[in-house]
Coordinates of C-alpha atoms (C1' of nucleotides) in Angstrom, one line a residue:
Chain M
X1 CA 6.7 -9.8 -22.6
X2 CA 7.2 -13.5 -22.9
X3 CA 3.6 -14.0 -22.2
X4 CA 2.1 -16.9 -24.1
X5 CA 4.0 -20.1 -23.7
X6 CA 4.0 -22.5 -26.5
X7 CA 3.4 -25.5 -24.4
X8 CA 2.7 -28.6 -26.5
X9 CA -0.5 -30.1 -25.2
X10 CA -2.4 -29.3 -22.0
X11 CA 0.2 -30.5 -19.6
X12 CA 4.0 -30.8 -19.9
X13 CA 4.1 -32.9 -16.9
X14 CA 4.0 -36.2 -18.7
X15 CA 3.0 -39.0 -16.3
X16 CA 2.4 -36.5 -13.6
X17 CA -0.6 -35.1 -15.5
X18 CA -3.1 -33.3 -13.2
X19 CA -6.5 -31.9 -13.7
X20 CA -5.7 -28.5 -15.3
X21 CA -6.0 -29.2 -19.0
X22 CA -6.7 -26.1 -20.9
X23 CA -5.3 -24.1 -23.8
X24 CA -2.4 -22.0 -22.9
X25 CA -3.1 -19.1 -25.2
X26 CA -4.7 -16.9 -22.5
X27 CA -2.6 -15.9 -19.4
X28 CA -3.3 -17.8 -16.2
X29 CA -1.9 -16.4 -13.0
X30 CA -2.0 -17.6 -9.5
X31 CA -2.1 -15.8 -6.1
X32 CA -0.3 -18.2 -3.8
X33 CA -0.2 -17.0 -0.2
X34 CA 1.0 -19.1 2.7
X35 CA -1.7 -19.3 5.3
X36 CA -0.3 -17.3 8.2
X37 CA -3.4 -16.3 10.1
X38 CA -4.1 -13.0 8.4
X39 CA -3.8 -11.3 5.0
X40 CA -0.8 -9.0 4.8
X41 CA -1.3 -5.7 2.9
X42 CA 1.7 -6.8 0.8
X43 CA 0.0 -10.0 -0.1
X44 CA -3.2 -8.1 -0.8
X45 CA -1.2 -5.9 -3.2
X46 CA 0.2 -9.0 -4.9
X47 CA -3.2 -10.5 -5.1
X48 CA -4.5 -7.3 -6.7
X49 CA -1.8 -7.1 -9.3
X50 CA -2.4 -10.7 -10.3
X51 CA -6.1 -10.0 -10.4
X52 CA -5.6 -6.8 -12.5
X53 CA -3.4 -8.6 -14.9
X54 CA -5.8 -11.5 -15.3
X55 CA -8.8 -9.2 -15.7
X56 CA -7.0 -6.9 -18.1
X57 CA -5.8 -9.8 -20.3
X58 CA -9.0 -11.8 -20.2
X59 CA -7.1 -14.6 -18.5
X60 CA -7.6 -16.4 -15.3
X61 CA -6.4 -16.1 -11.7
X62 CA -6.4 -19.1 -9.5
X63 CA -6.0 -19.1 -5.7
X64 CA -3.4 -21.6 -4.4
X65 CA -2.9 -22.0 -0.7
X66 CA 0.8 -22.8 -0.1
X67 CA 0.5 -25.1 2.9
X68 CA 3.3 -27.5 2.3
X69 CA 4.3 -26.9 5.9
X70 CA 1.7 -28.9 7.8
X71 CA 1.5 -26.5 10.7
X72 CA -0.1 -24.0 8.4
X73 CA -3.1 -26.1 7.7
X74 CA -6.3 -25.0 9.4
X75 CA -9.7 -23.8 8.3
X76 CA -9.3 -20.6 10.3
X77 CA -6.1 -19.9 8.5
X78 CA -7.7 -20.4 5.1
X79 CA -10.6 -18.1 6.1
X80 CA -8.2 -15.5 7.1
X81 CA -7.1 -15.3 3.5
X82 CA -10.3 -15.9 1.6
X83 CA -12.4 -13.5 3.7
X84 CA -10.3 -10.4 3.2
X85 CA -9.9 -11.1 -0.5
X86 CA -13.7 -11.2 -0.8
X87 CA -13.9 -7.9 1.2
X88 CA -11.6 -6.3 -1.3
X89 CA -13.7 -7.6 -4.1
X90 CA -11.0 -9.8 -5.6
X91 CA -12.4 -13.0 -7.0
X92 CA -10.6 -16.0 -8.5
X93 CA -11.4 -18.7 -11.0
X94 CA -12.4 -22.1 -9.8
X95 CA -12.0 -23.5 -6.3
X96 CA -9.0 -22.7 -4.1
X97 CA -6.2 -25.2 -4.6
X98 CA -4.4 -26.6 -1.6
X99 CA -0.8 -27.5 -2.2
X100 CA -1.0 -30.0 0.7
X101 CA -3.6 -32.0 -1.3
X102 CA -1.3 -32.4 -4.3
X103 CA 1.4 -34.1 -2.4
X104 CA 1.4 -37.2 -4.6
X105 CA 2.3 -35.1 -7.6
X106 CA 5.1 -33.5 -5.7
X107 CA 6.5 -36.7 -4.4
X108 CA 6.4 -38.3 -7.8
X109 CA 8.5 -35.4 -9.1
X110 CA 11.0 -35.9 -6.4
X111 CA 11.2 -39.6 -7.2
X112 CA 11.9 -38.7 -10.8
X113 CA 14.7 -36.3 -9.9
X114 CA 16.2 -39.0 -7.7
X115 CA 16.0 -41.5 -10.4
X116 CA 17.6 -39.1 -12.9
X117 CA 20.5 -38.4 -10.5
X118 CA 19.4 -34.8 -10.2
X119 CA 18.7 -35.2 -6.5
X120 CA 20.2 -37.1 -3.6
X121 CA 19.7 -38.0 0.0
X122 CA 21.3 -36.1 2.8
X123 CA 21.3 -36.8 6.6
X124 CA 23.4 -33.9 7.8
X125 CA 22.0 -31.8 10.5
X126 CA 22.5 -28.0 10.7
X127 CA 25.2 -28.4 13.2
X128 CA 27.0 -31.1 11.2
X129 CA 27.0 -28.9 8.2
X130 CA 28.4 -26.0 10.1
X131 CA 31.1 -28.2 11.5
X132 CA 32.1 -29.4 8.0
X133 CA 32.3 -25.9 6.8
X134 CA 34.5 -25.0 9.7
X135 CA 36.8 -28.0 9.2
X136 CA 37.1 -27.3 5.5
X137 CA 37.5 -23.5 6.0
X138 CA 34.5 -22.8 3.8
X139 CA 32.0 -20.0 4.3
X140 CA 28.8 -20.9 6.0
X141 CA 26.5 -22.8 3.7
X142 CA 25.9 -26.3 2.5
X143 CA 28.5 -27.0 -0.2
X144 CA 27.2 -30.3 -1.5
X145 CA 28.6 -32.3 1.3
X146 CA 26.4 -35.4 0.8
X147 CA 26.7 -35.6 -3.0
X148 CA 28.9 -38.6 -2.9
X149 CA 28.2 -40.1 0.5
X150 CA 25.5 -42.5 -0.8
X151 CA 23.2 -41.9 2.1
X152 CA 20.2 -44.3 2.2
X153 CA 16.7 -43.0 2.6
X154 CA 15.2 -43.2 6.0
X155 CA 13.5 -41.2 8.7
X156 CA 14.9 -37.7 9.0
X157 CA 16.7 -38.0 5.7
X158 CA 16.1 -35.1 3.3
X159 CA 16.4 -34.9 -0.4
X160 CA 18.5 -32.2 -1.9
X161 CA 18.6 -31.0 -5.5
X162 CA 21.9 -31.1 -7.2
X163 CA 22.7 -27.6 -8.6
X164 CA 25.1 -27.0 -11.4
X165 CA 28.5 -25.7 -10.2
X166 CA 29.1 -23.4 -13.1
X167 CA 27.2 -21.4 -15.6
X168 CA 24.4 -19.0 -14.8
X169 CA 20.7 -19.1 -14.3
X170 CA 18.9 -16.2 -15.8
X171 CA 15.5 -14.8 -14.7
X172 CA 13.9 -12.8 -17.4
X173 CA 11.8 -10.6 -15.2
X174 CA 9.0 -8.4 -16.6
X175 CA 9.6 -5.6 -14.2
X176 CA 13.4 -5.9 -13.8
X177 CA 14.6 -7.2 -17.1
X178 CA 17.4 -9.8 -17.2
X179 CA 18.6 -10.9 -13.8
X180 CA 21.5 -13.4 -13.8
X181 CA 22.6 -15.6 -10.9
X182 CA 26.0 -17.4 -11.0
X183 CA 25.3 -21.1 -10.3
X184 CA 28.3 -21.3 -8.0
X185 CA 26.3 -19.2 -5.6
X186 CA 23.4 -21.6 -5.6
X187 CA 23.5 -24.4 -3.0
X188 CA 22.0 -27.9 -3.2
X189 CA 18.7 -27.0 -1.5
X190 CA 16.3 -29.3 0.2
X191 CA 13.3 -30.4 -1.9
X192 CA 11.9 -33.0 0.6
X193 CA 12.0 -32.5 4.3
X194 CA 13.1 -35.1 6.8
X195 CA 9.4 -35.8 7.5
X196 CA 8.8 -36.7 3.9
X197 CA 7.0 -33.5 2.9
X198 CA 8.0 -31.5 -0.2
X199 CA 9.3 -28.0 0.2
X200 CA 7.8 -25.0 -1.5
X201 CA 10.3 -24.6 -4.3
X202 CA 9.5 -28.1 -5.5
X203 CA 5.8 -27.8 -5.0
X204 CA 6.0 -24.4 -6.8
X205 CA 7.6 -25.8 -9.9
X206 CA 5.3 -28.8 -10.1
X207 CA 2.1 -26.9 -9.5
X208 CA 2.9 -24.0 -11.7
X209 CA 3.6 -26.4 -14.5
X210 CA 0.6 -28.6 -13.8
X211 CA -1.8 -25.8 -13.4
X212 CA -0.6 -24.1 -16.6
X213 CA 0.5 -20.9 -15.0
X214 CA 1.8 -18.5 -17.6
X215 CA 2.9 -15.6 -15.4
X216 CA 4.2 -15.6 -11.9
X217 CA 3.6 -12.3 -10.3
X218 CA 4.9 -12.0 -6.7
X219 CA 6.9 -10.0 -4.3
X220 CA 10.5 -9.1 -4.8
X221 CA 11.5 -11.0 -1.7
X222 CA 11.2 -14.1 -3.8
X223 CA 13.4 -13.0 -6.6
X224 CA 16.4 -14.8 -5.1
X225 CA 14.6 -18.1 -5.0
X226 CA 13.5 -18.0 -8.6
X227 CA 16.7 -19.7 -9.9
X228 CA 15.9 -22.7 -7.7
X229 CA 12.5 -23.1 -9.3
X230 CA 13.9 -22.5 -12.8
X231 CA 16.5 -25.2 -12.2
X232 CA 13.9 -27.7 -11.0
X233 CA 11.7 -26.7 -13.9
X234 CA 14.4 -27.6 -16.3
X235 CA 15.5 -30.8 -14.6
X236 CA 11.9 -32.0 -14.7
X237 CA 11.7 -31.3 -18.4
X238 CA 8.8 -29.0 -18.1
X239 CA 9.7 -26.9 -21.1
X240 CA 9.6 -23.1 -21.3
X241 CA 9.0 -21.7 -17.8
X242 CA 6.4 -19.1 -16.9
X243 CA 7.2 -15.4 -17.3
X244 CA 8.1 -13.8 -14.0
X245 CA 7.3 -10.4 -12.6
X246 CA 8.7 -9.5 -9.2
X247 CA 6.8 -6.6 -7.7
X248 CA 8.6 -3.9 -5.7
X249 CA 8.4 -4.5 -1.9
X250 CA 6.1 -2.5 0.2
X251 CA 8.1 -0.6 2.8
X252 CA 7.4 1.5 6.0
X253 CA 8.5 5.0 6.7
X254 CA 11.9 3.7 7.6
X255 CA 12.1 2.1 4.2
X256 CA 12.1 -1.4 5.6
X257 CA 9.9 -4.3 4.4
X258 CA 6.6 -4.1 6.1
X259 CA 6.7 -6.4 9.1
X260 CA 4.2 -7.9 11.4
X261 CA 6.1 -6.8 14.4
X262 CA 6.7 -3.1 13.5
X263 CA 3.9 -2.2 11.2
X264 CA 0.1 -2.5 10.8
X265 CA 0.2 -5.1 8.2
X266 CA -3.1 -7.1 8.6
X267 CA -5.7 -6.0 6.2
X268 CA -8.3 -6.5 8.9
X269 CA -6.8 -3.6 10.9
X270 CA -7.7 -1.2 8.1
X271 CA -11.2 -2.6 7.7
X272 CA -11.6 -2.2 11.5
X273 CA -10.7 1.5 11.2
X274 CA -13.2 2.2 8.6
X275 CA -11.3 2.2 5.3
X276 CA -13.6 1.3 2.4
X277 CA -12.5 -1.7 0.4
X278 CA -12.7 0.3 -2.8
X279 CA -10.3 2.9 -1.4
X280 CA -8.0 0.2 -0.1
X281 CA -7.9 -1.4 -3.6
X282 CA -7.3 2.0 -5.3
X283 CA -4.5 2.8 -2.9
X284 CA -2.8 -0.6 -3.3
X285 CA -3.0 -0.3 -7.1
X286 CA -1.0 2.9 -6.9
X287 CA 2.0 1.3 -5.2
X288 CA 4.5 0.5 -7.9
X289 CA 2.2 1.5 -10.7
X290 CA 0.4 4.6 -11.9
X291 CA -2.1 5.2 -14.7
X292 CA -0.6 6.9 -17.8
X293 CA -2.9 9.9 -17.5
X294 CA -2.0 10.6 -13.9
X295 CA -5.6 10.4 -12.7
X296 CA -5.0 8.4 -9.5
X297 CA -8.4 8.1 -7.8
X298 CA -10.8 6.3 -10.1
X299 CA -13.1 3.4 -10.4
X300 CA -11.6 -0.1 -10.4
X301 CA -13.0 -0.8 -13.9
X302 CA -10.8 2.0 -15.3
X303 CA -7.8 0.7 -13.4
X304 CA -8.3 -2.7 -14.9
X305 CA -8.5 -1.1 -18.4
X306 CA -5.3 0.8 -17.9
X307 CA -3.3 -1.6 -15.9
X308 CA 0.0 -2.7 -17.5
X309 CA 2.4 -5.1 -15.8
X310 CA 5.3 -3.8 -17.9
X311 CA 4.8 -0.3 -16.5
X312 CA 5.3 -1.5 -12.9
X313 CA 8.2 0.5 -11.3
X314 CA 11.0 -1.6 -9.8
X315 CA 11.7 0.7 -6.8
X316 CA 10.3 -0.1 -3.3
X317 CA 7.1 1.7 -2.5
X318 CA 6.2 3.3 0.8
X319 CA 2.8 2.3 2.1
X320 CA 1.8 5.7 3.3
X321 CA -1.1 5.9 5.8
X322 CA -1.6 9.6 5.1
X323 CA -2.1 8.9 1.4
X324 CA -4.5 6.1 2.3
X325 CA -6.5 8.6 4.4
X326 CA -6.7 10.9 1.5
X327 CA -7.9 8.3 -0.9
X328 CA -10.4 6.9 1.6
X329 CA -11.8 10.4 2.4
X330 CA -12.4 10.9 -1.3
X331 CA -14.3 7.7 -1.5
X332 CA -16.3 8.5 1.6
X333 CA -17.3 11.9 0.2
X334 CA -18.6 10.2 -3.0
X335 CA -21.0 7.9 -1.1
X336 CA -24.7 8.5 -1.4
X337 CA -26.2 9.3 2.0
X338 CA -27.9 5.9 2.4
X339 CA -24.8 4.0 1.5
X340 CA -22.7 6.2 3.8
X341 CA -25.1 5.4 6.6
X342 CA -24.8 1.7 5.9
X343 CA -21.1 1.9 6.2
X344 CA -20.9 4.3 9.1
X345 CA -23.6 3.0 11.5
X346 CA -21.4 0.1 12.9
X347 CA -18.7 2.7 13.8
X348 CA -21.0 5.1 15.6
X349 CA -21.5 3.3 18.8
X350 CA -17.9 3.1 19.8
X351 CA -15.0 4.4 17.7
X352 CA -12.6 1.6 16.9
X353 CA -15.0 -1.0 17.9
X354 CA -17.7 -1.4 15.3
X355 CA -20.7 -2.9 16.9
X356 CA -21.6 -6.3 15.4
X357 CA -25.2 -6.6 16.4
X358 CA -26.8 -3.4 17.5
X359 CA -30.1 -3.3 19.3
X360 CA -32.9 -2.5 16.9
X361 CA -34.3 0.7 18.3
X362 CA -30.9 2.1 19.1
X363 CA -29.9 1.2 15.6
X364 CA -32.8 3.0 14.0
X365 CA -31.9 6.2 15.9
X366 CA -28.2 5.9 15.0
X367 CA -29.1 5.3 11.4
X368 CA -31.3 8.4 11.3
X369 CA -28.5 10.5 12.7
X370 CA -26.1 9.0 10.1
X371 CA -28.5 9.7 7.2
X372 CA -29.5 13.2 8.2
X373 CA -25.9 14.3 8.9
X374 CA -24.4 12.3 6.1
X375 CA -23.1 15.2 4.0
X376 CA -21.6 17.1 6.9
X377 CA -20.0 14.0 8.3
X378 CA -18.6 12.9 5.0
X379 CA -16.8 16.2 4.6
X380 CA -15.1 15.8 8.0
X381 CA -13.8 12.2 8.3
X382 CA -11.0 10.3 6.7
X383 CA -12.2 7.0 7.9
X384 CA -15.4 5.7 9.4
X385 CA -13.9 5.1 12.8
X386 CA -13.7 8.9 13.1
X387 CA -17.4 9.4 12.9
X388 CA -18.1 8.8 16.6
X389 CA -16.1 11.8 17.6
X390 CA -18.5 14.1 15.7
X391 CA -21.8 12.7 16.9
X392 CA -21.2 11.2 20.3
X393 CA -22.8 14.2 22.0
X394 CA -26.0 13.5 20.1
X395 CA -26.2 9.9 20.9
X396 CA -24.8 9.6 24.4
X397 CA -27.5 11.6 26.3
X398 CA -25.0 13.6 28.2
X399 CA -22.5 16.4 27.7
X400 CA -19.0 16.3 28.8
X401 CA -17.6 19.8 28.9
X402 CA -14.2 20.5 27.6
X403 CA -13.0 23.0 30.2
X404 CA -10.9 25.0 27.8
X405 CA -13.9 25.4 25.5
X406 CA -16.1 26.2 28.4
X407 CA -13.7 28.9 29.6
X408 CA -13.4 30.5 26.2
X409 CA -17.1 30.6 25.4
X410 CA -18.7 31.0 28.8
X411 CA -16.2 32.9 30.9
X412 CA -14.2 35.0 28.4
X413 CA -17.0 35.2 25.8
X414 CA -19.3 38.2 26.0
X415 CA -22.7 37.9 27.6
X416 CA -22.8 34.2 27.7
X417 CA -25.5 34.1 30.4
X418 CA -27.7 36.5 28.4
X419 CA -27.2 34.5 25.2
X420 CA -28.1 31.2 26.9
X421 CA -31.2 32.7 28.6
X422 CA -32.5 34.4 25.4
X423 CA -31.9 31.4 23.2
X424 CA -33.5 29.1 25.7
X425 CA -36.6 31.4 25.9
X426 CA -37.0 31.8 22.1
X427 CA -36.4 28.1 21.4
X428 CA -39.1 27.3 23.8
X429 CA -41.6 28.7 21.4
X430 CA -40.3 26.8 18.4
X431 CA -41.4 23.4 17.2
X432 CA -37.9 22.3 15.9
X433 CA -39.3 21.5 12.5
X434 CA -36.8 23.6 10.6
X435 CA -33.0 23.7 10.9
X436 CA -32.9 27.0 9.1
X437 CA -35.2 28.6 11.6
X438 CA -33.2 27.2 14.5
X439 CA -30.2 28.9 13.0
X440 CA -31.9 32.2 12.6
X441 CA -33.2 32.1 16.1
X442 CA -29.7 31.5 17.6
X443 CA -28.0 34.0 15.3
X444 CA -30.8 36.5 15.9
X445 CA -30.0 36.5 19.6
X446 CA -26.4 37.4 18.8
X447 CA -27.5 40.3 16.6
X448 CA -30.0 41.5 19.2
X449 CA -27.4 41.5 22.0
X450 CA -24.8 43.1 19.8
X451 CA -27.2 45.9 19.1
X452 CA -28.1 46.3 22.8
X453 CA -24.6 46.2 24.2
X454 CA -22.9 48.1 21.4
X455 CA -20.3 45.4 20.8
X456 CA -20.1 42.3 18.8
X457 CA -21.7 39.3 20.6
X458 CA -21.4 35.8 19.2
X459 CA -24.2 33.6 20.2
X460 CA -23.0 30.4 18.6
X461 CA -20.1 29.6 20.9
X462 CA -22.0 29.4 24.2
X463 CA -24.8 27.4 22.6
X464 CA -22.3 25.0 21.0
X465 CA -20.5 24.5 24.3
X466 CA -23.8 24.0 26.2
X467 CA -25.0 21.5 23.7
X468 CA -21.8 19.6 22.7
X469 CA -19.3 20.5 25.4
X470 CA -16.8 21.5 22.7
X471 CA -15.8 24.6 20.8
X472 CA -15.8 23.1 17.3
X473 CA -18.0 20.6 15.5
X474 CA -20.7 20.0 13.0
X475 CA -23.1 22.8 11.9
X476 CA -25.4 22.9 14.9
X477 CA -28.9 23.2 13.4
X478 CA -29.7 19.8 12.1
X479 CA -28.1 18.1 15.0
X480 CA -30.2 20.2 17.3
X481 CA -33.3 18.8 15.7
X482 CA -31.9 15.3 16.1
X483 CA -31.1 16.1 19.8
X484 CA -34.8 17.1 20.2
X485 CA -36.4 20.1 21.8
X486 CA -36.5 19.0 25.4
X487 CA -32.9 17.7 25.5
X488 CA -31.7 20.9 23.8
X489 CA -33.5 23.1 26.3
X490 CA -32.4 21.1 29.2
X491 CA -28.7 21.3 28.2
X492 CA -29.0 25.1 27.7
X493 CA -30.5 25.3 31.1
X494 CA -27.9 23.1 32.7
X495 CA -25.1 25.2 31.2
X496 CA -26.8 28.4 32.5
X497 CA -26.8 27.0 36.1
X498 CA -23.2 26.0 35.8
X499 CA -22.1 29.5 35.0
Chain J
rG1 C1' 30.7 -12.4 4.6
rC2 C1' 28.3 -13.9 -0.1
rC3 C1' 24.2 -13.2 -3.7
rC4 C1' 20.4 -10.1 -5.7
rC5 C1' 17.5 -5.7 -6.3
rC6 C1' 16.7 -0.4 -6.1
rA7 C1' 17.9 5.2 -6.6
rU8 C1' 13.2 12.1 -9.9
rC9 C1' 10.1 16.9 -4.7
rG10 C1' 9.2 14.6 2.6
rU11 C1' 5.8 10.6 0.0
rC12 C1' 3.3 8.2 -4.3
rC13 C1' 3.5 8.5 -9.5
rA14 C1' 4.9 11.2 -14.9
rG15 C1' 9.4 11.4 -17.7
rC16 C1' 11.5 5.8 -21.6
rG17 C1' 17.9 11.1 -25.8
rG18 C1' 16.0 17.0 -27.7
rC19 C1' 8.8 19.1 -26.2
rC20 C1' 12.3 19.5 -18.9
rU21 C1' 13.5 26.9 -17.0
rA22 C1' 11.4 18.4 -14.8
rG23 C1' 4.7 17.5 -14.7
rG24 C1' 0.5 15.6 -11.4
rA25 C1' -1.3 14.0 -6.6
rC26 C1' -0.7 13.7 -1.1
rG27 C1' 1.6 16.4 2.8
rC28 C1' 3.2 21.2 4.4
rC29 C1' 2.8 26.8 4.1
rG30 C1' -0.2 31.2 2.5
rG31 C1' -4.9 33.3 0.7
rC32 C1' -10.2 33.2 -0.6
rC33 C1' -14.9 31.3 1.2
rU34 C1' -17.1 30.9 6.3
rU35 C1' -20.3 34.2 12.9
rU36 C1' -17.5 27.0 14.8
rC37 C1' -14.8 22.9 12.7
rA38 C1' -14.5 21.2 8.0
rC39 C1' -15.3 20.9 2.6
rG40 C1' -14.2 23.6 -1.7
rC41 C1' -11.3 27.0 -4.6
rC42 C1' -6.6 29.8 -5.7
rG43 C1' -1.4 30.3 -4.9
rG44 C1' 3.4 28.7 -2.9
rU45 C1' 7.3 25.2 -1.1
rA46 C1' 10.1 21.2 -2.7
rA47 C1' 13.6 16.5 -6.5
rC48 C1' 16.8 14.3 -11.2
rA49 C1' 22.4 10.9 -4.9
rC50 C1' 27.7 11.6 -6.6
rG51 C1' 31.7 10.8 -10.3
rG52 C1' 33.1 9.3 -14.9
rG53 C1' 31.9 8.1 -19.9
rU54 C1' 28.7 7.6 -24.8
rU55 C1' 26.3 11.5 -27.8
rC56 C1' 25.7 17.5 -31.4
rG57 C1' 22.5 16.8 -27.0
rA58 C1' 21.3 12.8 -20.8
rA59 C1' 16.8 12.9 -15.4
rU60 C1' 16.6 9.5 -19.6
rC61 C1' 22.0 4.9 -22.2
rC62 C1' 26.9 2.5 -20.1
rC63 C1' 30.5 2.0 -15.9
rG64 C1' 32.0 3.1 -11.0
rU65 C1' 31.0 5.2 -6.1
rU66 C1' 27.8 6.1 -2.2
rG67 C1' 23.3 5.2 0.0
rG68 C1' 19.0 2.1 0.9
rG69 C1' 16.6 -2.6 0.8
rG70 C1' 16.0 -7.9 0.2
rG71 C1' 17.8 -12.9 0.4
rU72 C1' 21.2 -16.1 2.5
rG73 C1' 16.0 -22.3 6.6
rC74 C1' 14.2 -29.3 6.6
rC75 C1' 9.2 -20.8 6.4
rA76 C1' 6.8 -19.3 2.1

RNA sequence: GCCCCCAUCGUCCAGCGGCCUAGGACGCCGGCCUUUCACGCCGGUAACACGGGUUCGAAUCCCGUUGGGGGUGCCA
């Protein structure tokens, strides 16, 4: 790995020196998202790999917001990045850096390229470029039309970088090896927009140099643009460029890049469904990388210790929700009851709509249910949003019968009326202080009736349907205590009258 | 169109020339446990895209084909 650059002095920017003086011996990486209103799972994975690499190597990770496009600049957009990163537990060194605030540096670099003849002005619109292509019989593209037109600077005039027409630009990629681009396929790209703002390629080169970035770890979709940055880097005399590592794309089941339109890409969606951040991180770490010992679900600290950028696989990785469920369920099972309750309570009022600010008494009741049923619930759910479906009958104060379940247990089932009557009578004498005793009372009724009728009578199904409305669910006994004696008896009675 | 990347079970990852009759995990199927549903445990299913080389020997190296994906903006 071409890791430690031998930069001479803290900055190779010369008169563009910024504020990031530091020795370059330890790696320094950056996570550089564009603020788009939410954090994409792919971006989260990129952030994670940068973070893992930095933590593993003892280096630093900085957060740089790529907001050269003025429309991307709002506090809400920044929060939409920072907040999910915090949720995941990914921290960064120093304060976030805003590219928009470093404009002076970028413009100075543009001036220098202009002065050195490495860049020039162009006033051609998209339509004019297309027209010239057509007239010259050239394929669509720019083809350096304004190189010798001596366009003067002015409103709406852009600055383009003059690319070499021959030779090749090579990216030595840590995960892909040597990737070569023929320069003839590179066009003179825009480095300053018509409104005077620098574009991201330019800002990228300048900021990576100025901030002392040693490794650029990002998505494969940016591999094609790397030659541009490398060319700028060289033209600006920045010395040896950072090492690059282009991570495999995250794709959907149809093997397409995850997209906002088709797929659930916002990290917040997963948080809202009750995926634990630790599970999310663990899952993300396994996309494109795997630990050498094949133990996949493990604490972050171990992942940090084992992480190796050079072991990242180049093939695209399917972000599989089923796998996420499995990992999440494993993390949920491992939670101590109290912690499980903390995490689950917000999801118990309404599935898919965690309640922000529950009323205090209701909250205490819900929390008690969560704590006392923790183990049984943890075994049954993949994500916290699923919890409501198991306990709603305890919390809602009413039963909604599933007619199929009713029919099976009450109509087709043997001696349902007798079961309900006997259970109700025997329960009336109990104080509901022991779940085990409740179990033996209910089961005892079944045994008794089996003996009396000379055939197997199951007492649990009618009781379960009477209490929960459904044919399957949690073990009944602790929930019965939670439901309380009077509610239990009244539901049994209600079912009996409905027969 | 042009440029670039990728290619081991359905999926994620192991394999970096002989230890591979290809390993693990998820999923799926079957069994055990269980007077519900689950959890857990045991077992099974299933892959080196194709064709040429190189080599004593290739899933592993090279070339080609096919297939998939990405890029091709005054977005990043």
